[in-house]
Short mmCIF file of C-alpha atoms in Angstrom, two decimals:
data_model
loop_
_atom_site.label_atom_id
_atom_site.label_comp_id
_atom_site.label_asym_id
_atom_site.label_seq_id
_atom_site.Cartn_x
_atom_site.Cartn_y
_atom_site.Cartn_z
CA MET A 1008 50.07 120.61 48.45
CA GLY A 1009 51.63 124.16 48.91
CA GLY A 1010 54.95 125.67 47.98
CA GLY A 1011 56.96 124.43 50.72
CA GLY A 1012 57.69 121.36 48.65
CA GLN A 1013 58.80 123.22 45.67
CA GLN A 1014 62.29 124.72 45.75
CA THR A 1015 63.39 126.71 42.76
CA GLU A 1016 66.36 128.90 42.45
CA PRO A 1017 65.67 132.59 41.75
CA GLY A 1018 65.16 133.00 38.09
CA GLU A 1019 66.02 129.46 37.19
CA PRO A 1020 63.87 128.12 34.29
CA ALA A 1021 61.12 125.74 35.46
CA SER A 1022 60.87 123.81 32.20
CA GLY A 1023 61.05 120.16 32.91
CA LYS A 1024 60.62 120.37 36.62
CA ALA A 1025 57.65 119.44 38.64
CA LYS A 1026 55.30 122.37 39.22
CA GLY A 1027 54.36 123.50 42.60
CA VAL A 1028 50.79 124.26 44.01
CA TYR A 1029 50.66 127.34 46.08
CA THR A 1030 48.47 129.39 48.32
CA TRP A 1031 48.23 133.18 48.09
CA GLU A 1032 49.89 133.34 51.62
CA GLU A 1033 52.86 131.58 50.15
CA VAL A 1034 52.99 133.92 47.07
CA GLN A 1035 52.77 136.95 49.30
CA SER A 1036 55.81 135.88 51.21
CA HIS A 1037 57.88 136.30 48.10
CA CYS A 1038 57.83 140.09 47.87
CA SER A 1039 61.39 141.30 48.82
CA ARG A 1040 63.87 142.79 46.34
CA ASN A 1041 65.80 139.43 46.17
CA ASP A 1042 62.93 137.12 46.15
CA GLN A 1043 59.98 138.04 43.78
CA TRP A 1044 57.02 135.84 42.69
CA LEU A 1045 53.97 137.04 40.99
CA VAL A 1046 50.67 135.62 39.66
CA VAL A 1047 49.20 135.82 36.19
CA ASP A 1048 46.04 134.12 35.38
CA ARG A 1049 46.58 131.77 38.31
CA LYS A 1050 50.00 130.79 37.22
CA VAL A 1051 52.90 131.43 39.58
CA TYR A 1052 56.14 132.87 38.19
CA ASN A 1053 59.52 133.42 39.91
CA ILE A 1054 60.73 136.71 38.41
CA THR A 1055 63.55 137.31 40.72
CA GLN A 1056 66.53 137.24 38.24
CA TRP A 1057 64.50 137.95 35.04
CA ALA A 1058 63.28 141.31 36.66
CA LYS A 1059 66.54 142.77 35.72
CA ARG A 1060 65.95 142.25 32.05
CA HIS A 1061 62.49 143.43 32.04
CA PRO A 1062 61.97 145.94 29.01
CA GLY A 1063 59.96 148.00 31.14
CA GLY A 1064 62.47 148.09 34.00
CA SER A 1065 62.78 146.08 37.23
CA ARG A 1066 60.87 148.35 39.28
CA VAL A 1067 57.66 148.46 37.60
CA ILE A 1068 57.39 144.54 37.67
CA GLY A 1069 58.96 144.43 41.17
CA HIS A 1070 55.99 146.66 42.38
CA TYR A 1071 53.85 143.46 41.86
CA ALA A 1072 55.96 141.04 43.70
CA GLY A 1073 53.77 138.80 45.92
CA GLU A 1074 50.70 139.98 44.14
CA ASP A 1075 48.21 139.11 41.34
CA ALA A 1076 49.50 140.96 38.31
CA THR A 1077 47.00 139.76 35.90
CA GLU A 1078 45.18 143.01 35.17
CA ALA A 1079 48.41 144.98 34.95
CA PHE A 1080 50.10 142.28 32.71
CA THR A 1081 47.04 142.63 30.34
CA ALA A 1082 46.90 146.47 30.44
CA PHE A 1083 50.71 147.02 29.57
CA HIS A 1084 51.25 144.38 26.93
CA PRO A 1085 49.32 144.91 23.46
CA ASP A 1086 50.44 141.45 22.29
CA LEU A 1087 49.86 138.77 25.08
CA LYS A 1088 51.01 135.72 23.06
CA PHE A 1089 54.29 137.40 22.37
CA VAL A 1090 55.20 138.21 25.92
CA GLN A 1091 53.93 134.75 27.21
CA LYS A 1092 56.99 133.27 25.82
CA PHE A 1093 59.20 135.19 28.27
CA LEU A 1094 56.98 134.17 31.10
CA LYS A 1095 57.04 130.34 30.10
CA PRO A 1096 60.51 129.60 31.58
CA LEU A 1097 59.79 131.41 34.92
CA LEU A 1098 56.69 129.20 35.60
CA ILE A 1099 56.95 127.49 38.85
CA GLY A 1100 53.42 126.35 39.43
CA GLU A 1101 49.90 127.53 39.98
CA LEU A 1102 47.46 128.52 42.52
CA ALA A 1103 45.77 125.85 44.55
CA ALA A 1104 42.27 124.97 43.29
CA THR A 1105 40.86 126.18 46.61
CA GLU A 1106 42.45 129.60 46.19
CA PRO A 1107 40.51 132.52 44.72
CA SER A 1108 41.52 133.96 41.39
CA GLN A 1109 41.95 137.36 43.18
CA ASP A 1110 44.28 138.14 46.09
CA ARG A 1111 43.63 140.20 49.24
CA ASP A 1112 39.79 140.08 49.23
CA LYS A 1113 39.49 141.98 45.99
CA ASN A 1114 35.90 142.18 44.47
CA ALA A 1115 35.75 139.18 42.05
CA ALA A 1116 32.55 140.44 40.34
CA LEU A 1117 34.13 144.02 39.66
CA VAL A 1118 37.32 142.32 38.25
CA GLN A 1119 35.24 140.15 35.99
CA ASP A 1120 32.94 142.98 34.87
CA PHE A 1121 36.01 144.89 33.90
CA GLU A 1122 37.69 142.10 32.07
CA THR A 1123 34.36 141.86 30.18
CA LEU A 1124 34.37 145.56 29.39
CA ARG A 1125 37.95 145.05 28.04
CA ASP A 1126 36.96 142.16 25.86
CA GLN A 1127 33.99 144.33 24.38
CA VAL A 1128 36.42 147.17 23.81
CA GLU A 1129 38.90 144.95 22.03
CA LYS A 1130 36.02 143.42 19.72
CA LYS A 1131 35.04 146.99 18.92
CA GLY A 1132 38.52 147.59 17.46
CA LEU A 1133 39.16 150.38 19.96
CA PHE A 1134 42.75 149.34 20.43
CA ARG A 1135 43.38 149.77 16.67
CA ALA A 1136 45.02 153.24 15.97
CA ARG A 1137 44.59 155.50 13.06
CA PRO A 1138 48.33 156.17 12.03
CA LEU A 1139 47.24 159.19 10.01
CA PHE A 1140 45.97 160.88 13.25
CA PHE A 1141 49.45 160.71 14.78
CA PHE A 1142 51.29 161.62 11.59
CA LEU A 1143 49.15 164.77 11.13
CA HIS A 1144 49.91 165.53 14.77
CA LEU A 1145 53.77 165.06 14.14
CA GLY A 1146 53.22 167.36 11.01
CA HIS A 1147 51.69 170.17 13.04
CA ILE A 1148 54.49 170.04 15.61
CA ILE A 1149 57.01 170.37 12.85
CA LEU A 1150 55.18 173.11 11.18
CA ILE A 1151 55.10 175.06 14.47
CA GLU A 1152 58.89 174.52 14.97
CA ALA A 1153 59.56 175.76 11.39
CA LEU A 1154 57.33 178.87 11.72
CA ALA A 1155 59.15 179.75 15.08
CA TRP A 1156 62.46 179.81 13.30
CA LEU A 1157 61.20 181.53 10.18
CA ILE A 1158 59.69 184.39 12.20
CA VAL A 1159 63.15 185.41 13.78
CA SER A 1160 65.32 184.47 10.86
CA MET A 1161 63.29 186.64 8.43
CA TRP A 1162 61.81 189.47 10.58
CA GLY A 1163 64.64 189.86 13.26
CA THR A 1164 65.17 188.88 16.86
CA GLY A 1165 63.56 191.73 18.72
CA TRP A 1166 61.88 191.16 22.06
CA ILE A 1167 58.28 190.74 20.68
CA LEU A 1168 59.36 188.34 17.87
CA THR A 1169 61.66 186.43 20.24
CA LEU A 1170 58.71 185.99 22.74
CA LEU A 1171 56.44 184.92 20.03
CA CYS A 1172 58.98 182.40 18.77
CA SER A 1173 59.60 180.95 22.40
CA VAL A 1174 55.68 180.59 22.67
CA LEU A 1175 55.72 178.70 19.44
CA LEU A 1176 58.60 176.51 20.48
CA ALA A 1177 57.16 175.81 23.78
CA THR A 1178 53.97 174.88 22.00
CA ALA A 1179 55.84 172.40 19.84
CA GLN A 1180 57.62 170.99 22.80
CA SER A 1181 54.49 170.30 24.69
CA GLN A 1182 52.76 168.78 21.74
CA ALA A 1183 55.75 166.58 21.12
CA GLY A 1184 55.64 165.59 24.69
CA TRP A 1185 51.96 164.23 24.15
CA LEU A 1186 53.01 162.63 20.98
CA GLN A 1187 56.08 160.81 22.44
CA HIS A 1188 53.60 159.46 25.23
CA ASP A 1189 51.62 157.92 22.56
CA PHE A 1190 54.57 156.01 20.92
CA GLY A 1191 55.95 155.20 24.57
CA HIS A 1192 52.70 153.60 25.32
CA LEU A 1193 52.96 151.30 22.09
CA SER A 1194 49.45 152.72 21.07
CA VAL A 1195 50.10 153.68 17.48
CA PHE A 1196 51.57 150.66 15.49
CA LYS A 1197 51.01 146.98 15.74
CA LYS A 1198 54.81 146.31 15.79
CA SER A 1199 56.22 147.50 19.09
CA SER A 1200 59.60 147.99 17.27
CA TRP A 1201 58.09 150.68 15.26
CA ASN A 1202 56.61 152.39 18.34
CA HIS A 1203 60.23 152.25 20.00
CA LEU A 1204 61.78 153.96 17.02
CA LEU A 1205 59.33 156.74 16.64
CA HIS A 1206 59.40 157.15 20.41
CA LYS A 1207 63.28 157.60 20.36
CA PHE A 1208 62.85 160.11 17.40
CA VAL A 1209 60.20 162.23 19.10
CA ILE A 1210 61.30 162.17 22.64
CA GLY A 1211 65.03 162.28 21.63
CA HIS A 1212 65.39 164.30 18.37
CA LEU A 1213 62.40 166.46 18.85
CA LYS A 1214 62.65 166.98 22.78
CA GLY A 1215 66.26 166.17 23.72
CA ALA A 1216 65.21 163.80 26.44
CA SER A 1217 65.61 159.87 26.83
CA ALA A 1218 63.09 157.09 25.96
CA ASN A 1219 64.39 154.69 28.45
CA TRP A 1220 64.46 157.11 31.14
CA TRP A 1221 60.78 157.93 30.44
CA ASN A 1222 59.68 154.34 30.06
CA HIS A 1223 61.12 153.37 33.44
CA ARG A 1224 59.73 156.20 35.34
CA HIS A 1225 56.21 156.48 33.48
CA PHE A 1226 55.23 152.75 33.59
CA GLN A 1227 55.81 152.87 37.41
CA HIS A 1228 53.30 155.66 37.56
CA HIS A 1229 50.69 153.56 35.65
CA ALA A 1230 51.39 150.52 37.65
CA LYS A 1231 50.78 152.05 40.93
CA PRO A 1232 49.46 155.59 40.62
CA ASN A 1233 49.60 157.87 43.68
CA ILE A 1234 51.14 155.13 45.78
CA PHE A 1235 53.96 156.13 47.94
CA THR A 1236 57.50 154.61 47.22
CA LYS A 1237 56.03 153.06 43.92
CA ASP A 1238 54.89 156.05 42.01
CA PRO A 1239 57.88 158.30 41.10
CA ASP A 1240 55.49 161.10 40.15
CA ILE A 1241 54.60 161.71 43.82
CA ASN A 1242 58.13 161.59 45.16
CA MET A 1243 58.48 165.13 45.89
CA LEU A 1244 61.84 164.99 47.58
CA ASN A 1245 60.41 166.46 50.68
CA VAL A 1246 59.57 169.59 48.97
CA PHE A 1247 55.82 169.07 49.12
CA VAL A 1248 53.74 166.78 51.30
CA LEU A 1249 50.73 165.15 49.56
CA GLY A 1250 47.32 163.59 50.20
CA GLN A 1251 46.06 163.23 53.74
CA THR A 1252 48.36 160.43 55.06
CA GLN A 1253 51.88 161.91 54.39
CA PRO A 1254 51.35 165.34 55.98
CA VAL A 1255 50.07 163.79 59.27
CA GLU A 1256 53.18 161.34 59.13
CA TYR A 1257 55.60 164.15 58.67
CA GLY A 1258 53.96 166.37 61.25
CA ILE A 1259 54.00 163.56 64.13
CA LYS A 1260 57.67 162.94 63.23
CA LYS A 1261 58.39 166.69 63.31
CA ILE A 1262 59.70 166.86 59.90
CA LYS A 1263 60.07 170.45 58.62
CA ASN A 1264 62.20 170.36 55.66
CA MET A 1265 59.96 173.19 54.07
CA PRO A 1266 57.17 175.40 55.47
CA TYR A 1267 54.49 172.99 54.30
CA ASN A 1268 51.64 175.01 55.46
CA HIS A 1269 52.85 177.57 52.67
CA GLN A 1270 53.32 174.91 49.93
CA HIS A 1271 50.42 176.06 48.09
CA GLN A 1272 52.26 179.45 47.67
CA TYR A 1273 55.72 178.34 46.85
CA PHE A 1274 54.45 175.84 44.39
CA PHE A 1275 54.22 178.51 41.97
CA LEU A 1276 58.04 179.23 42.41
CA VAL A 1277 59.48 175.86 42.44
CA GLY A 1278 56.91 173.47 40.76
CA PRO A 1279 55.67 174.70 37.26
CA PRO A 1280 58.81 176.93 36.62
CA LEU A 1281 61.56 174.32 37.49
CA LEU A 1282 60.44 170.84 36.86
CA ILE A 1283 61.39 170.45 33.22
CA PRO A 1284 64.28 172.91 32.92
CA VAL A 1285 65.99 172.07 35.95
CA TYR A 1286 65.07 168.69 37.69
CA PHE A 1287 63.91 166.58 34.67
CA TYR A 1288 66.85 167.52 32.41
CA MET A 1289 69.38 167.13 35.11
CA GLN A 1290 68.00 163.66 35.95
CA ILE A 1291 67.69 162.71 32.26
CA MET A 1292 71.40 163.52 31.54
CA LYS A 1293 72.55 161.80 34.83
CA THR A 1294 70.53 158.70 33.91
CA MET A 1295 71.75 158.26 30.42
CA ILE A 1296 75.40 158.94 31.36
CA SER A 1297 75.24 156.59 34.52
CA ARG A 1298 73.54 153.68 32.52
CA ARG A 1299 75.68 154.32 29.70
CA ASP A 1300 72.72 154.63 27.47
CA TRP A 1301 74.69 155.94 24.39
CA VAL A 1302 71.83 155.35 21.85
CA ASP A 1303 69.43 157.52 23.84
CA LEU A 1304 72.24 160.07 24.47
CA ALA A 1305 72.93 160.27 20.76
CA TRP A 1306 69.24 160.93 19.93
CA SER A 1307 69.18 163.64 22.63
CA LEU A 1308 72.25 165.13 21.44
CA SER A 1309 70.96 165.32 17.98
CA TYR A 1310 68.22 167.65 19.24
CA TYR A 1311 70.73 170.05 20.83
CA PHE A 1312 72.81 170.03 17.60
CA ARG A 1313 69.80 171.02 15.56
CA PHE A 1314 68.69 173.63 17.96
CA PHE A 1315 72.00 175.45 18.28
CA SER A 1316 72.66 174.95 14.56
CA CYS A 1317 69.49 177.08 13.96
CA TYR A 1318 69.69 179.63 16.85
CA ILE A 1319 73.37 180.49 17.45
CA PRO A 1320 73.70 182.30 14.08
CA LEU A 1321 70.69 184.48 15.29
CA TYR A 1322 71.38 184.85 19.08
CA GLY A 1323 74.91 183.66 19.69
CA VAL A 1324 75.86 180.87 22.16
CA PHE A 1325 74.57 182.60 25.28
CA GLY A 1326 71.46 184.04 23.68
CA SER A 1327 70.56 180.66 22.22
CA LEU A 1328 71.14 178.99 25.68
CA ALA A 1329 68.82 181.60 27.23
CA LEU A 1330 66.16 180.97 24.70
CA MET A 1331 66.23 177.28 25.13
CA PHE A 1332 65.87 177.66 29.04
CA PHE A 1333 62.96 180.06 28.39
CA VAL A 1334 61.26 177.71 26.23
CA ARG A 1335 61.81 174.94 28.72
CA PHE A 1336 60.31 177.30 31.37
CA LEU A 1337 57.28 177.80 29.42
CA GLU A 1338 56.84 174.23 28.49
CA SER A 1339 57.26 173.22 32.08
CA HIS A 1340 54.27 175.38 33.24
CA TRP A 1341 52.08 173.67 30.70
CA PHE A 1342 53.11 170.21 31.53
CA VAL A 1343 52.90 170.59 35.37
CA TRP A 1344 49.39 172.07 35.35
CA VAL A 1345 47.97 169.46 32.76
CA THR A 1346 49.71 166.37 34.25
CA GLN A 1347 49.08 167.30 37.91
CA MET A 1348 45.37 168.40 37.81
CA ASN A 1349 44.50 164.59 37.22
CA HIS A 1350 46.47 163.13 40.12
CA ILE A 1351 47.40 165.57 42.91
CA PRO A 1352 43.83 166.15 44.09
CA MET A 1353 43.08 162.53 44.21
CA ASP A 1354 43.59 159.81 46.71
CA ILE A 1355 47.42 159.63 47.69
CA ASP A 1356 48.45 157.02 50.07
CA HIS A 1357 50.50 153.86 50.79
CA GLU A 1358 49.87 150.56 49.09
CA LYS A 1359 46.20 149.39 49.61
CA HIS A 1360 46.38 146.39 47.18
CA ARG A 1361 43.17 147.41 45.33
CA ASP A 1362 41.91 145.89 41.96
CA TRP A 1363 43.11 147.67 38.78
CA LEU A 1364 39.69 149.59 38.19
CA THR A 1365 39.32 150.87 41.83
CA MET A 1366 43.20 151.79 42.12
CA GLN A 1367 43.14 153.85 38.91
CA LEU A 1368 39.72 155.59 39.59
CA GLN A 1369 40.75 156.70 43.05
CA SER A 1370 43.92 158.19 41.80
CA THR A 1371 42.71 159.80 38.53
CA CYS A 1372 39.96 162.18 37.33
CA ASN A 1373 38.70 163.50 33.89
CA ILE A 1374 38.62 167.04 32.65
CA GLU A 1375 35.63 168.06 30.35
CA GLN A 1376 35.93 167.21 26.69
CA SER A 1377 36.36 169.91 24.12
CA PHE A 1378 38.45 170.37 20.93
CA PHE A 1379 40.67 172.72 22.85
CA ASN A 1380 40.88 170.59 26.09
CA ASP A 1381 41.85 167.54 23.84
CA TRP A 1382 44.50 169.28 22.12
CA PHE A 1383 45.84 171.27 25.06
CA SER A 1384 46.26 168.06 27.22
CA GLY A 1385 47.11 165.58 24.44
CA HIS A 1386 43.73 163.92 25.34
CA LEU A 1387 45.00 163.21 28.72
CA ASN A 1388 41.70 164.98 29.89
CA PHE A 1389 40.43 161.44 29.51
CA GLN A 1390 43.04 160.40 32.31
CA ILE A 1391 40.67 157.72 33.69
CA GLU A 1392 40.12 155.85 30.30
CA HIS A 1393 44.03 156.32 29.62
CA HIS A 1394 45.08 154.77 32.91
CA LEU A 1395 42.51 151.89 32.58
CA PHE A 1396 43.68 151.15 28.93
CA PRO A 1397 47.17 152.46 28.72
CA THR A 1398 47.85 151.06 25.13
CA MET A 1399 44.54 152.38 23.73
CA PRO A 1400 45.12 155.14 21.06
CA ARG A 1401 43.91 158.33 22.46
CA HIS A 1402 41.52 159.13 19.72
CA ASN A 1403 39.39 156.33 21.07
CA TYR A 1404 39.16 157.45 24.67
CA HIS A 1405 35.82 159.26 24.31
CA LEU A 1406 34.38 156.17 22.57
CA VAL A 1407 34.78 153.99 25.69
CA ALA A 1408 34.05 156.62 28.42
CA GLN A 1409 30.41 156.10 28.77
CA GLN A 1410 30.84 152.32 29.21
CA VAL A 1411 33.54 153.23 31.94
CA ARG A 1412 31.26 155.54 33.76
CA ALA A 1413 28.50 153.03 33.75
CA LEU A 1414 30.70 150.32 35.20
CA CYS A 1415 31.73 152.72 37.98
CA GLU A 1416 28.18 153.61 38.80
CA LYS A 1417 27.25 149.84 39.01
CA HIS A 1418 30.04 149.26 41.52
CA GLY A 1419 29.62 152.56 43.38
CA ILE A 1420 33.01 153.89 42.30
CA PRO A 1421 33.22 157.84 41.92
CA TYR A 1422 33.86 158.84 38.37
CA GLN A 1423 34.97 162.46 38.56
CA VAL A 1424 34.90 164.94 35.66
CA LYS A 1425 35.83 168.58 36.20
CA THR A 1426 36.19 171.69 34.09
CA LEU A 1427 39.74 172.70 33.12
CA TRP A 1428 39.81 175.61 35.51
CA ARG A 1429 38.52 173.38 38.37
CA GLY A 1430 41.16 171.01 37.66
CA PHE A 1431 43.78 173.76 37.89
CA ALA A 1432 42.35 175.10 40.95
CA ASP A 1433 42.09 171.91 42.78
CA ILE A 1434 45.91 171.46 42.69
CA VAL A 1435 46.40 174.55 44.91
CA THR A 1436 43.57 173.59 46.97
CA SER A 1437 44.80 170.29 47.59
CA LEU A 1438 48.30 171.45 48.33
CA LYS A 1439 46.94 173.97 50.95
CA SER A 1440 44.78 171.25 52.64
CA SER A 1441 47.71 168.97 52.91
CA GLY A 1442 49.84 171.85 54.33
CA ASP A 1443 47.23 172.47 56.95
CA LEU A 1444 47.10 168.84 57.89
CA TRP A 1445 50.88 168.82 58.45
CA LEU A 1446 50.85 172.05 60.52
CA ASP A 1447 48.04 170.67 62.85
CA ALA A 1448 49.98 167.39 63.26
CA TYR A 1449 53.30 169.37 63.65
CA LEU A 1450 51.87 171.40 66.43
CA HIS A 1451 49.48 169.28 68.30
CA LYS A 1452 50.36 165.60 67.85
#
């Protein structure tokens, strides 16, 4: 028994070969960039070479190298039978009968209870979407964009009307951001190809961004939320320090790239105003060009062609550029406050190898439900349910929330729900707390 007797070239199909029997210790030893195994339903797979062809990107699947990926595999793929055929050639064996189904001392009862909950949710049809909901949402985005243009084209481009136009365009952009998120998670149509097509249309033509850039970035966030080096959403490029661990580490090492004890103040200057108009769009263009992603680039350019065709006749070249930047500036505030209130105040740390439910609950929280909160956040006020069931259509989050809360109470896992304003305030409070930890470590450790 054991993996020592089973030698397989990285990525070589295992079909027709004798399969090995492995321990968790052996699986966990294959977790480097050039040697990656993982486990799904007790089956051991060598994904070393295939990871480069993984549709969700090599990084997201690589984050589970040397681990049990069963829960993540189930969460991300709406059609498990379809994706199983890609795994079959990568099969190199299975776990030894004496090995537990969960790795690293995970709570087997909790994992089983969550699997049971997921089965119940599927039987209730909560993974089935109502396409009309999403097409009505798309219709209201197009209507808002049309209204913004009509206002300035019919009544002039004075400051007040231009400001109103900008607010409407920023609203349309923000709502399109939530809609592309739905298609990107494959939560609207049964056929993945339809989701992919509409995703490219919404994020590309309506927003000027890249579907592939978003996929490769966002799926990593879902796979390992709030985990350093794995979740790109907490890669602050040394501008901020987050959580309770990183500030102390930076302080002890005397790292002072910024005055972190004031980060809760300069956050207002460099966070919400600049994330989308500067950082994201520079990164998006660089990614599309460097990866020669001409399809996404064409979709993105179609947005700019449409925007400038509409607004250059009204504002001129420089005026329309200024209008676009101002709209991005407004949208960026909306996006940052909504997306960070669920994560920044939560646990942020290095990899702890927790089970799916615990990992997601410790890194996410909810915001109270209301018609406005649902619309304003694209139903991401149900961040817990979204992270547990990323392919579930958002109009069903509230239907599973009570069951999730009950399961958390059973296993003693905190299920946090806040008001919208408390969520916003906690971002600033958390940044101040982390900054104070850094200063203390910097001065005294």
